[in-house]
Short mmCIF file of C-alpha atoms in Angstrom, two decimals:
data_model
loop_
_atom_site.label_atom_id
_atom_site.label_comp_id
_atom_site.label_asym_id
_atom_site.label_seq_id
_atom_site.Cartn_x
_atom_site.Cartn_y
_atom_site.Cartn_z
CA UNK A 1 -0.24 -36.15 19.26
CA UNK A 2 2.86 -34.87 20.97
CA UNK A 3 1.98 -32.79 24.45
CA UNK A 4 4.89 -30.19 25.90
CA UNK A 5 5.30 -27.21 27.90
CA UNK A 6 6.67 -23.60 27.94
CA UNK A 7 5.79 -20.72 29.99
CA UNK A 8 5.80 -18.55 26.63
CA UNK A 9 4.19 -19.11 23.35
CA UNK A 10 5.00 -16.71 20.50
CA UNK A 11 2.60 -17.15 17.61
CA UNK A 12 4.48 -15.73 14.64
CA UNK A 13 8.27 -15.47 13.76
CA UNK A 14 8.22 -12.20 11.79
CA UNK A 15 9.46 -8.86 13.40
CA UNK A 16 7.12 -8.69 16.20
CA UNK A 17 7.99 -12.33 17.65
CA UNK A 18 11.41 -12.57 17.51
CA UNK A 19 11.59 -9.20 18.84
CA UNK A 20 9.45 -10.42 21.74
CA UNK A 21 11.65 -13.65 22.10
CA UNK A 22 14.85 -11.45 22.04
CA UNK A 23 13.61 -9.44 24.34
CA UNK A 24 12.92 -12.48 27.00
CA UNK A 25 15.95 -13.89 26.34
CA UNK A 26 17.56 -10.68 27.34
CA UNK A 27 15.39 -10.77 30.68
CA UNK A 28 17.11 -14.29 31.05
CA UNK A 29 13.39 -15.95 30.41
CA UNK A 30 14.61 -18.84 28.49
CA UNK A 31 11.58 -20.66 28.53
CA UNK A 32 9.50 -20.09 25.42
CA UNK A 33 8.82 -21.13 21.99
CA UNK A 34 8.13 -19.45 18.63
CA UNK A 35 5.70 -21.01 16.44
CA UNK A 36 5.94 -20.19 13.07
CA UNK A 37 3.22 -21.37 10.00
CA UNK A 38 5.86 -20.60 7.11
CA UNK A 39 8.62 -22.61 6.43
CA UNK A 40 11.05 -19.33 6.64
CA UNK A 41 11.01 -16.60 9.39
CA UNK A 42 9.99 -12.89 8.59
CA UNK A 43 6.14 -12.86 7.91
CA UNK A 44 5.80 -9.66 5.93
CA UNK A 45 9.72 -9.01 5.48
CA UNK A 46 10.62 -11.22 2.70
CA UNK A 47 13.57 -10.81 0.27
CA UNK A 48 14.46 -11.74 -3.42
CA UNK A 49 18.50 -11.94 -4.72
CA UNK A 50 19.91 -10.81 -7.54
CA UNK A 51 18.30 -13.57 -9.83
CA UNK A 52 14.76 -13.08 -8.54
CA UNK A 53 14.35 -15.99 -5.97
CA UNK A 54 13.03 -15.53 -2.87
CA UNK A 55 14.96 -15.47 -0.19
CA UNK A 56 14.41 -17.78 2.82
CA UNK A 57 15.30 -15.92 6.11
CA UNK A 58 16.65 -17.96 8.80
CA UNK A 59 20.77 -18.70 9.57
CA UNK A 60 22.76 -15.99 8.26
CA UNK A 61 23.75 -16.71 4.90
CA UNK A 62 26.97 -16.10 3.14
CA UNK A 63 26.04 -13.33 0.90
CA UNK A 64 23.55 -10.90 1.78
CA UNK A 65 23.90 -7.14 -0.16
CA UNK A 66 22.01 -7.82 -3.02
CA UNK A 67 18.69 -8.18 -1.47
CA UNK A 68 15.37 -6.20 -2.32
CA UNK A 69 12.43 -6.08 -0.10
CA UNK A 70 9.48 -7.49 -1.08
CA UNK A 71 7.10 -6.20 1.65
CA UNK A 72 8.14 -2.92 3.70
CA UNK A 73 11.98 -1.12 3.32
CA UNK A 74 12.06 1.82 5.15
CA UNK A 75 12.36 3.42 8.30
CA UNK A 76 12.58 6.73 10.03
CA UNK A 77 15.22 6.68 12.85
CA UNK A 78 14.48 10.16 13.61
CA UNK A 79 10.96 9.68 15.16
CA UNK A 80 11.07 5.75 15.03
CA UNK A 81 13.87 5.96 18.11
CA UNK A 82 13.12 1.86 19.14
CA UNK A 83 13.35 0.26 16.22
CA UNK A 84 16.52 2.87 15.14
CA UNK A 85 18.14 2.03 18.53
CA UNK A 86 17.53 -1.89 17.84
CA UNK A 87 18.93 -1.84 14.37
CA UNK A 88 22.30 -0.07 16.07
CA UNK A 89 22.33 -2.10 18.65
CA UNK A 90 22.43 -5.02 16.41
CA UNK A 91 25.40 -3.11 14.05
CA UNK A 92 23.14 -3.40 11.03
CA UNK A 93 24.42 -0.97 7.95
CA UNK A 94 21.81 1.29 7.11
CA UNK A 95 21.44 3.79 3.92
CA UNK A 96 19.35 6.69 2.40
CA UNK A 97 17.14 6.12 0.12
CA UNK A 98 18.32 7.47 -2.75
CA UNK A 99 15.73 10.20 -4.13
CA UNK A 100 18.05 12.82 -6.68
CA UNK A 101 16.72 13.76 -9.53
CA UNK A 102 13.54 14.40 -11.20
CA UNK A 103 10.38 12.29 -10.83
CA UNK A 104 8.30 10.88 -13.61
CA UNK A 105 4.57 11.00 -13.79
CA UNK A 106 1.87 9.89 -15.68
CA UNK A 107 -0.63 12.52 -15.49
CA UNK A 108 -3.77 9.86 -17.16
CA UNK A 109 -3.43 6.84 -19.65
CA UNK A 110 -4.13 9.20 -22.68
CA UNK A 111 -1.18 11.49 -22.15
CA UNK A 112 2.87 10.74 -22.47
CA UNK A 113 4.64 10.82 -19.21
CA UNK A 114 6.76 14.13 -17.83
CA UNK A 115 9.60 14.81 -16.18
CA UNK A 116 8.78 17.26 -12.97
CA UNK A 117 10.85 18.41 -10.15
CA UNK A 118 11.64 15.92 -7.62
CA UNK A 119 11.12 15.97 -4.00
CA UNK A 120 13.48 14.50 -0.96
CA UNK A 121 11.76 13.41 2.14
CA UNK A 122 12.60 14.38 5.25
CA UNK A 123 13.15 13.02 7.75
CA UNK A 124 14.90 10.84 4.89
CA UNK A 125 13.35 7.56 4.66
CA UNK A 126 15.83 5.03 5.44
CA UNK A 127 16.66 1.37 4.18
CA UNK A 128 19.01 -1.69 5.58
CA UNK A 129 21.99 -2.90 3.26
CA UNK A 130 20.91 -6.44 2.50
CA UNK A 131 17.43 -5.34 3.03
CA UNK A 132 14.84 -5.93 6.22
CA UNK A 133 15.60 -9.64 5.97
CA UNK A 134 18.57 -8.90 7.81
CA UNK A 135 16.82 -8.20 10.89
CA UNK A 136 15.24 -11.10 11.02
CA UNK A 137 18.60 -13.30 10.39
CA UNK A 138 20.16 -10.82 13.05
CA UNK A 139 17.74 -11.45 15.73
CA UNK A 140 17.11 -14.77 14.81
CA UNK A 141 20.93 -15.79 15.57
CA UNK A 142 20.67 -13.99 18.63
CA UNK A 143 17.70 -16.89 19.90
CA UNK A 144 18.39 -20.55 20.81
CA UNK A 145 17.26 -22.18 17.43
CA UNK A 146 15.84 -24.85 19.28
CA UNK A 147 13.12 -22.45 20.23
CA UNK A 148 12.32 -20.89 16.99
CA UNK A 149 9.77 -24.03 15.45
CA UNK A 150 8.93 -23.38 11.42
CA UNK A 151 6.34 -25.33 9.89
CA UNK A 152 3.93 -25.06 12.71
CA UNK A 153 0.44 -24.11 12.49
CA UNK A 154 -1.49 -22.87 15.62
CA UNK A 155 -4.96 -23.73 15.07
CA UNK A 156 -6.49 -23.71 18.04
CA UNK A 157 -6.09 -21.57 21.50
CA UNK A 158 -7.92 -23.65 25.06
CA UNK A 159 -7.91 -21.40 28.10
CA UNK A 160 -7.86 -24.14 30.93
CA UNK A 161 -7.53 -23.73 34.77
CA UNK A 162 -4.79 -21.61 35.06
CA UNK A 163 -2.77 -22.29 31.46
CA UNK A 164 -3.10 -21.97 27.80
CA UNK A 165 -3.08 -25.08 25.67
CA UNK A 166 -2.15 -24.58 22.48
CA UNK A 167 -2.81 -26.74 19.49
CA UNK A 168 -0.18 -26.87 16.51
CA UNK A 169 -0.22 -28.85 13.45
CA UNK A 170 3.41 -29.03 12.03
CA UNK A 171 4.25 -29.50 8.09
CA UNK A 172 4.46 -33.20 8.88
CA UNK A 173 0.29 -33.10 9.70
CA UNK A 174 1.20 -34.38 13.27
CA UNK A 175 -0.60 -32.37 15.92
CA UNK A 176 1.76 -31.16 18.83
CA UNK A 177 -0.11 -29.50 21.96
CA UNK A 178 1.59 -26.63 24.02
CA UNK A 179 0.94 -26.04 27.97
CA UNK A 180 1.55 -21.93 28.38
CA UNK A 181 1.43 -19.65 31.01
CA UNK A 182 0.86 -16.90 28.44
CA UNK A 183 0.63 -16.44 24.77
CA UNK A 184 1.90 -13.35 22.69
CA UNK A 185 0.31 -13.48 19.45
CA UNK A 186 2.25 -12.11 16.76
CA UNK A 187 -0.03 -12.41 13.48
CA UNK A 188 -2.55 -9.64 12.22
CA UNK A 189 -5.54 -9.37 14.24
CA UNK A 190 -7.19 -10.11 11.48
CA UNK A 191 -5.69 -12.96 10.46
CA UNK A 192 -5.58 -14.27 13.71
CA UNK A 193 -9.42 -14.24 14.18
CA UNK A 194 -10.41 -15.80 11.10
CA UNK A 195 -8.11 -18.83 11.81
CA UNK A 196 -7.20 -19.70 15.03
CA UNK A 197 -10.12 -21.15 17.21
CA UNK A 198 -11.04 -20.15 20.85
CA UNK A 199 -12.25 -22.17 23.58
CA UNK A 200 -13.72 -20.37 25.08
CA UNK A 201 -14.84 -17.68 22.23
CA UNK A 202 -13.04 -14.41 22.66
CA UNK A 203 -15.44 -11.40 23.87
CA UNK A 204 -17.47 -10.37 21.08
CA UNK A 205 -16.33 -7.05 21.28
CA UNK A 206 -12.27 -7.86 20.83
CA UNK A 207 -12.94 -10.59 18.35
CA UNK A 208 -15.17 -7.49 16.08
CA UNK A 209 -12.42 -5.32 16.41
CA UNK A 210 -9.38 -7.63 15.70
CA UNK A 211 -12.02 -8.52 12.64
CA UNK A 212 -12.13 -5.31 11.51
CA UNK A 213 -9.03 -3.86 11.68
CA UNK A 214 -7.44 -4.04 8.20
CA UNK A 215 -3.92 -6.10 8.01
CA UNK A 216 -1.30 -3.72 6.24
CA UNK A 217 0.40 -5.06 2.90
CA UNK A 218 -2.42 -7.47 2.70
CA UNK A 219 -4.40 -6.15 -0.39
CA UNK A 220 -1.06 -4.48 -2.08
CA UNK A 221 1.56 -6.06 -4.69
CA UNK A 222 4.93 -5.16 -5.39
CA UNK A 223 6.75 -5.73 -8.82
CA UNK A 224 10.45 -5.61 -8.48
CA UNK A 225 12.93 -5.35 -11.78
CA UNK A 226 16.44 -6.04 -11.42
CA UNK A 227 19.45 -4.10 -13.89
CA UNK A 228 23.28 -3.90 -13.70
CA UNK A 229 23.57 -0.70 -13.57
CA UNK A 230 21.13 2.04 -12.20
CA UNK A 231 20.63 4.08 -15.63
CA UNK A 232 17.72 6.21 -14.93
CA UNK A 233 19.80 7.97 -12.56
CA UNK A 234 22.45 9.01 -15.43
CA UNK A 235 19.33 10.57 -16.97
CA UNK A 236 19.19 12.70 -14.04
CA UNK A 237 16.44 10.48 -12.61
CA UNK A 238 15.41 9.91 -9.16
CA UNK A 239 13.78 6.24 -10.20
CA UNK A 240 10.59 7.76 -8.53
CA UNK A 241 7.72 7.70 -10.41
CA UNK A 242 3.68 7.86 -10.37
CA UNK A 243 1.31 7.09 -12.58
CA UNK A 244 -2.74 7.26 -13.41
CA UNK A 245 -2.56 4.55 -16.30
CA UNK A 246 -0.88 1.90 -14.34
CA UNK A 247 -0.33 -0.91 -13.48
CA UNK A 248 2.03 0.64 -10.96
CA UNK A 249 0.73 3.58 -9.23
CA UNK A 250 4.00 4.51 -7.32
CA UNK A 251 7.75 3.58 -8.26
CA UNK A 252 10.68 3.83 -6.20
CA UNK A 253 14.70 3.25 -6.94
CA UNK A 254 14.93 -0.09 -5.05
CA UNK A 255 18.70 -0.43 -5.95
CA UNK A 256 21.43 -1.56 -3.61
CA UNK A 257 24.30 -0.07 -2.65
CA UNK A 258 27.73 -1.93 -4.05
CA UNK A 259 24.77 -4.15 -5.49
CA UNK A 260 22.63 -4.84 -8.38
CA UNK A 261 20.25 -2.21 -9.59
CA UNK A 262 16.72 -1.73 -9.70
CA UNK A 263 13.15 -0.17 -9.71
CA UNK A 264 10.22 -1.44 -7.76
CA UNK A 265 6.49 -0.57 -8.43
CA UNK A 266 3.36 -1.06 -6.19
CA UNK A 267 0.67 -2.23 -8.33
CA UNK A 268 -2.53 -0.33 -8.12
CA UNK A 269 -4.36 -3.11 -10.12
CA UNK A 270 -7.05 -3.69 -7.14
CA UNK A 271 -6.51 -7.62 -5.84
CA UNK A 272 -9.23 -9.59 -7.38
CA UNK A 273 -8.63 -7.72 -10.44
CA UNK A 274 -4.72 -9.18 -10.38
CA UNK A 275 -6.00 -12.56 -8.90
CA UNK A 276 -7.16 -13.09 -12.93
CA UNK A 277 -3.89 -12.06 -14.86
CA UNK A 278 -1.12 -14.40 -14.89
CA UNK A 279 2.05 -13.34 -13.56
CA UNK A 280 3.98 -13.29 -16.86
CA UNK A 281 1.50 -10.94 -18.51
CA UNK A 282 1.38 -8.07 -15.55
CA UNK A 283 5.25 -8.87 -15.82
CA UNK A 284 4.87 -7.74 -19.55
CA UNK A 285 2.97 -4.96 -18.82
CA UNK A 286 5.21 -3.45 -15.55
CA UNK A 287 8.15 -3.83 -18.18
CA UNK A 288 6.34 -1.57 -20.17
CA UNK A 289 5.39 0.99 -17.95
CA UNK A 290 9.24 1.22 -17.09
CA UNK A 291 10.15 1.74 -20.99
CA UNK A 292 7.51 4.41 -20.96
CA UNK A 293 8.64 6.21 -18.09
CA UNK A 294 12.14 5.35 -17.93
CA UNK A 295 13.47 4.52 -21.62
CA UNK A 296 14.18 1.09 -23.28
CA UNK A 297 17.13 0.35 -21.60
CA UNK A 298 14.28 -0.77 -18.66
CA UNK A 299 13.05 -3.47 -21.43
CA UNK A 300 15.13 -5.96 -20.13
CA UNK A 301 15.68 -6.65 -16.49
CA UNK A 302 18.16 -9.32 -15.63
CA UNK A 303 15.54 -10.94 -12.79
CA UNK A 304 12.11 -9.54 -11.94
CA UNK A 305 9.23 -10.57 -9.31
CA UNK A 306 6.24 -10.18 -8.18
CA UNK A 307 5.02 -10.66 -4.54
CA UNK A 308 1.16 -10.24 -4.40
CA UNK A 309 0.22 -10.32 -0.65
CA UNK A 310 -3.34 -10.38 -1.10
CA UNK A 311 -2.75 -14.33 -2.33
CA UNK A 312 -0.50 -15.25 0.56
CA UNK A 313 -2.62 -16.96 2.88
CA UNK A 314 -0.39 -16.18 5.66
CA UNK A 315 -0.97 -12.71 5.38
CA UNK A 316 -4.40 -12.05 4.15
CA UNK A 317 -7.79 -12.99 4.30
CA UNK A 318 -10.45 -12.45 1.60
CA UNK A 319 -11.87 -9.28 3.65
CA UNK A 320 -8.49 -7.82 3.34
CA UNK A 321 -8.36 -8.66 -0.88
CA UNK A 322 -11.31 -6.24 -0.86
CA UNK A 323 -9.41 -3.37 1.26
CA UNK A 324 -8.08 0.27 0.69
CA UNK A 325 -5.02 -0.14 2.22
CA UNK A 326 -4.57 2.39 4.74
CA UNK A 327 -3.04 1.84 8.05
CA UNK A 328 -5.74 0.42 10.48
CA UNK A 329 -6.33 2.31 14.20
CA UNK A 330 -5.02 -0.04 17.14
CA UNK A 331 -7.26 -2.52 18.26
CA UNK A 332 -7.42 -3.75 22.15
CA UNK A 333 -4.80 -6.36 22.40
CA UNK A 334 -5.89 -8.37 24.84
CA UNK A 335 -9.01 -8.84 27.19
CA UNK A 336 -9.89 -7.27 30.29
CA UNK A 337 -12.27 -9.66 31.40
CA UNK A 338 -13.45 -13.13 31.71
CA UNK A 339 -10.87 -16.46 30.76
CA UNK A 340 -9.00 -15.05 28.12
CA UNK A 341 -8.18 -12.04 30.69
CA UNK A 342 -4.20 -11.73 31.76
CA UNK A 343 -3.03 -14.85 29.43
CA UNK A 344 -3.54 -13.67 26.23
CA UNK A 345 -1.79 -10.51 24.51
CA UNK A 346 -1.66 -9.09 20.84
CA UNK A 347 1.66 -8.08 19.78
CA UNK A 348 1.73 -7.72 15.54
CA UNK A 349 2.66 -4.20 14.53
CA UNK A 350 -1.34 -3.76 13.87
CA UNK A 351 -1.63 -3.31 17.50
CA UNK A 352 1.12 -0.39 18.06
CA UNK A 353 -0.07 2.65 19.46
CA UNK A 354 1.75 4.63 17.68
CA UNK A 355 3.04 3.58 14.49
CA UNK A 356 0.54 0.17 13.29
CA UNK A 357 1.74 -1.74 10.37
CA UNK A 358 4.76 -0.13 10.36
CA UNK A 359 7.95 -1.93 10.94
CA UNK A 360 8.35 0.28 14.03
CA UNK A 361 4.88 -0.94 15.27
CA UNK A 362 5.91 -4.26 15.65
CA UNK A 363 8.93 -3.56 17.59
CA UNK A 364 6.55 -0.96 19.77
CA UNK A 365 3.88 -3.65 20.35
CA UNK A 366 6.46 -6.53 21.01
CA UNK A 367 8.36 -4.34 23.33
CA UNK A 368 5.03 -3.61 25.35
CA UNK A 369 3.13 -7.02 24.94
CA UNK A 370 6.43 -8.40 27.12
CA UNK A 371 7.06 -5.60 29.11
CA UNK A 372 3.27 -6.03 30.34
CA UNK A 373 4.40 -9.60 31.32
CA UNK A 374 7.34 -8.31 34.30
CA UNK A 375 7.70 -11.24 35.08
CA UNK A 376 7.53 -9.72 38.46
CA UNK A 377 9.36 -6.35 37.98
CA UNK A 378 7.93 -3.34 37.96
CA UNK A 379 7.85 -0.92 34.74
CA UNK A 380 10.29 1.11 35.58
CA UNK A 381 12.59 -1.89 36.94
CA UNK A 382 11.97 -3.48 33.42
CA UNK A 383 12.60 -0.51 31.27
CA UNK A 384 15.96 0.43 33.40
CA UNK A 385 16.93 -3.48 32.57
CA UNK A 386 16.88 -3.07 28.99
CA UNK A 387 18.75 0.28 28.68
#
């Protein structure tokens, strides 16, 4: 067992704990760690290239355009203003969703599909060239690597005297313990309760609700197939699409701009339902739906995927294979009494005020999870620092 120190441990390298990290970096807090279970960075933003491999998110890598998002891809800059400003501030290249054209819809399994009028969003809903996973390689390059640890899994949580110690098992099996003044956590409430162990137990009442509040993308699936060209859209097609025979409910033009096509599908197949099809056959059948909806040059995709987040362990729990869905209400993020009080602080995008789950949420809850640290500033002082 390996014992070391840092006055900040981040549980979780996707949005929400890098964030936080960038954000104390920026304050000129330099000591910290991220602890991170996967083996890449991003939590729920993951990519797939061109050829349908998943992508793994860490050091910039040399060619990033033709990327597709396998967990959320859009944003709304408009009423989203932090995470808009952070995505300029980093010089990322963002797009519109592309939405012209009419919409196809399957109306029930017993009738052919139609063509109706499409709509356009507005505010527009907005996407990253490269996709979200270049947020994650942006922010991560802006970190000390040495501080960003893969491979680790926090088991365990101690409160004792007046630090945290916090017990990691890295990919290796070795156990390394961590002596914090504070830890941010930055997994699903959810997820967080059902795996990491307290000593002593959290209240009752903020373990129930971090139990109960749902983790978004948990129970969903996304099937992504990838074309040369975009030809739905010389059809006059928008690439959207919904349907009431399945397996995709809703479809979206997931194409790229100076990239590879394609069309993406959330499956409405409920979880345990998918857990007993193999992923060739609901391939088989999502290639179908396309030729149905789109025409037969969909037939044949030159890569496809399918990322089912209700059987990634990292993300969901069996509660949340059994779930609707929808966006969960904010839990408390941290306790306001008794050991766990004033070292211990929730910062996943399930605990944003305003926008939970969203990729906004987790730069809203980051931002406040370390802006309720100070480090000795005041609120104000802090918030004139980072403009």
């Amino acid at each position: 067992m390996s014992r070391r120190s840092a006055r900040i441990v981040i549980v979780g390298a996707g949005l929400s704990g890098l964030y936080a990290a960038y954000l104390l970096a920026r304050q000129g807090v330099t000591d910290y760690v991220v602890l991170e279970a996967r083996e890449a960075l991003g939590g729920r933003i993951a990519s797939a290239d061109a050829s349908g491999q998943v992508v793994s998110h860490g050091v910039m890598q040399a060619s990033t355009a033709d990327r597709f998002d396998l967990g959320p891809a859009w944003f709304w800059p408009g009423y989203q203003r932090e995470l808009g400003h952070l995505i300029e501030e980093l010089g990322l290249e963002i797009f519109e969703q592309f939405e012209a054209g009419d919409m196809v819809v399957e109306r029930s399994p017993q009738k052919a599909p139609v063509r109706v009028r499409g709509y356009v969003n507005s505010p527009a809903s907005m996407r990253l060239t490269g996709g979200m996973g270049r947020l994650i390689e942006t922010l991560h390059r802006m970190l000390n690597p040495a501080s960003v640890l893969t491979g680790h899994t926090v088991r365990r949580l101690h409160k004792n005297d007046d630090h945290v110690v916090v017990e990691s098992v890295a990919a290796s099996g070795h156990t390394v313990t961590w002596h914090a003044e504070h830890v941010l956590l930055a997994l699903p409430p959810r997820l967080i309760e059902s795996t990491i162990a307290f000593e002593p137990a959290l209240p009752e009442t903020l373990a129930r609700q971090w139990r109960d509040t749902a983790t978004w993308m948990a129970p969903h699936a996304k099937y992504i197939a990838i074309y040369d060209t975009p030809f739905w859209r010389e059809q006059g097609l928008s690439g959207e699409g919904r349907s009431a025979r399945g397996p995709m409910g809703e479809i979206h033009d997931a194409s790229m701009p100076n990239g590879s096509a394609a069309l993406f599908g959330f499956l409405g197949v409920p979880a345990r339902v998918r857990s007993t099809v193999s992923d060739e056959v609901m391939r088989t059948h999502c290639r179908a739906q396309f030729v149905r909806m789109f025409g037969p040059d969909a037939a044949t995709p030159k890569a496809e995927i399918i990322k089912d987040w209700a059987q990634d362990p990292r993300t969901a729990t069996a509660t949340d294979r059994d779930a609707s869905g929808q966006h969960a209400h904010a839990p408390a993020s941290k306790a306001i009494s008794g050991p766990w009080q004033g070292c211990l602080t929730g910062i996943a995008s399930e605990w944003s005020p305003q926008f939970p789950g969203y990729l906004a949420g987790a730069v809203e809850a980051a931002g406040l999870g370390v802006q309720a640290l100070a480090f000795g500033t005041s609120r104000a002082e802090f918030n004139e620092e980072l403009t």
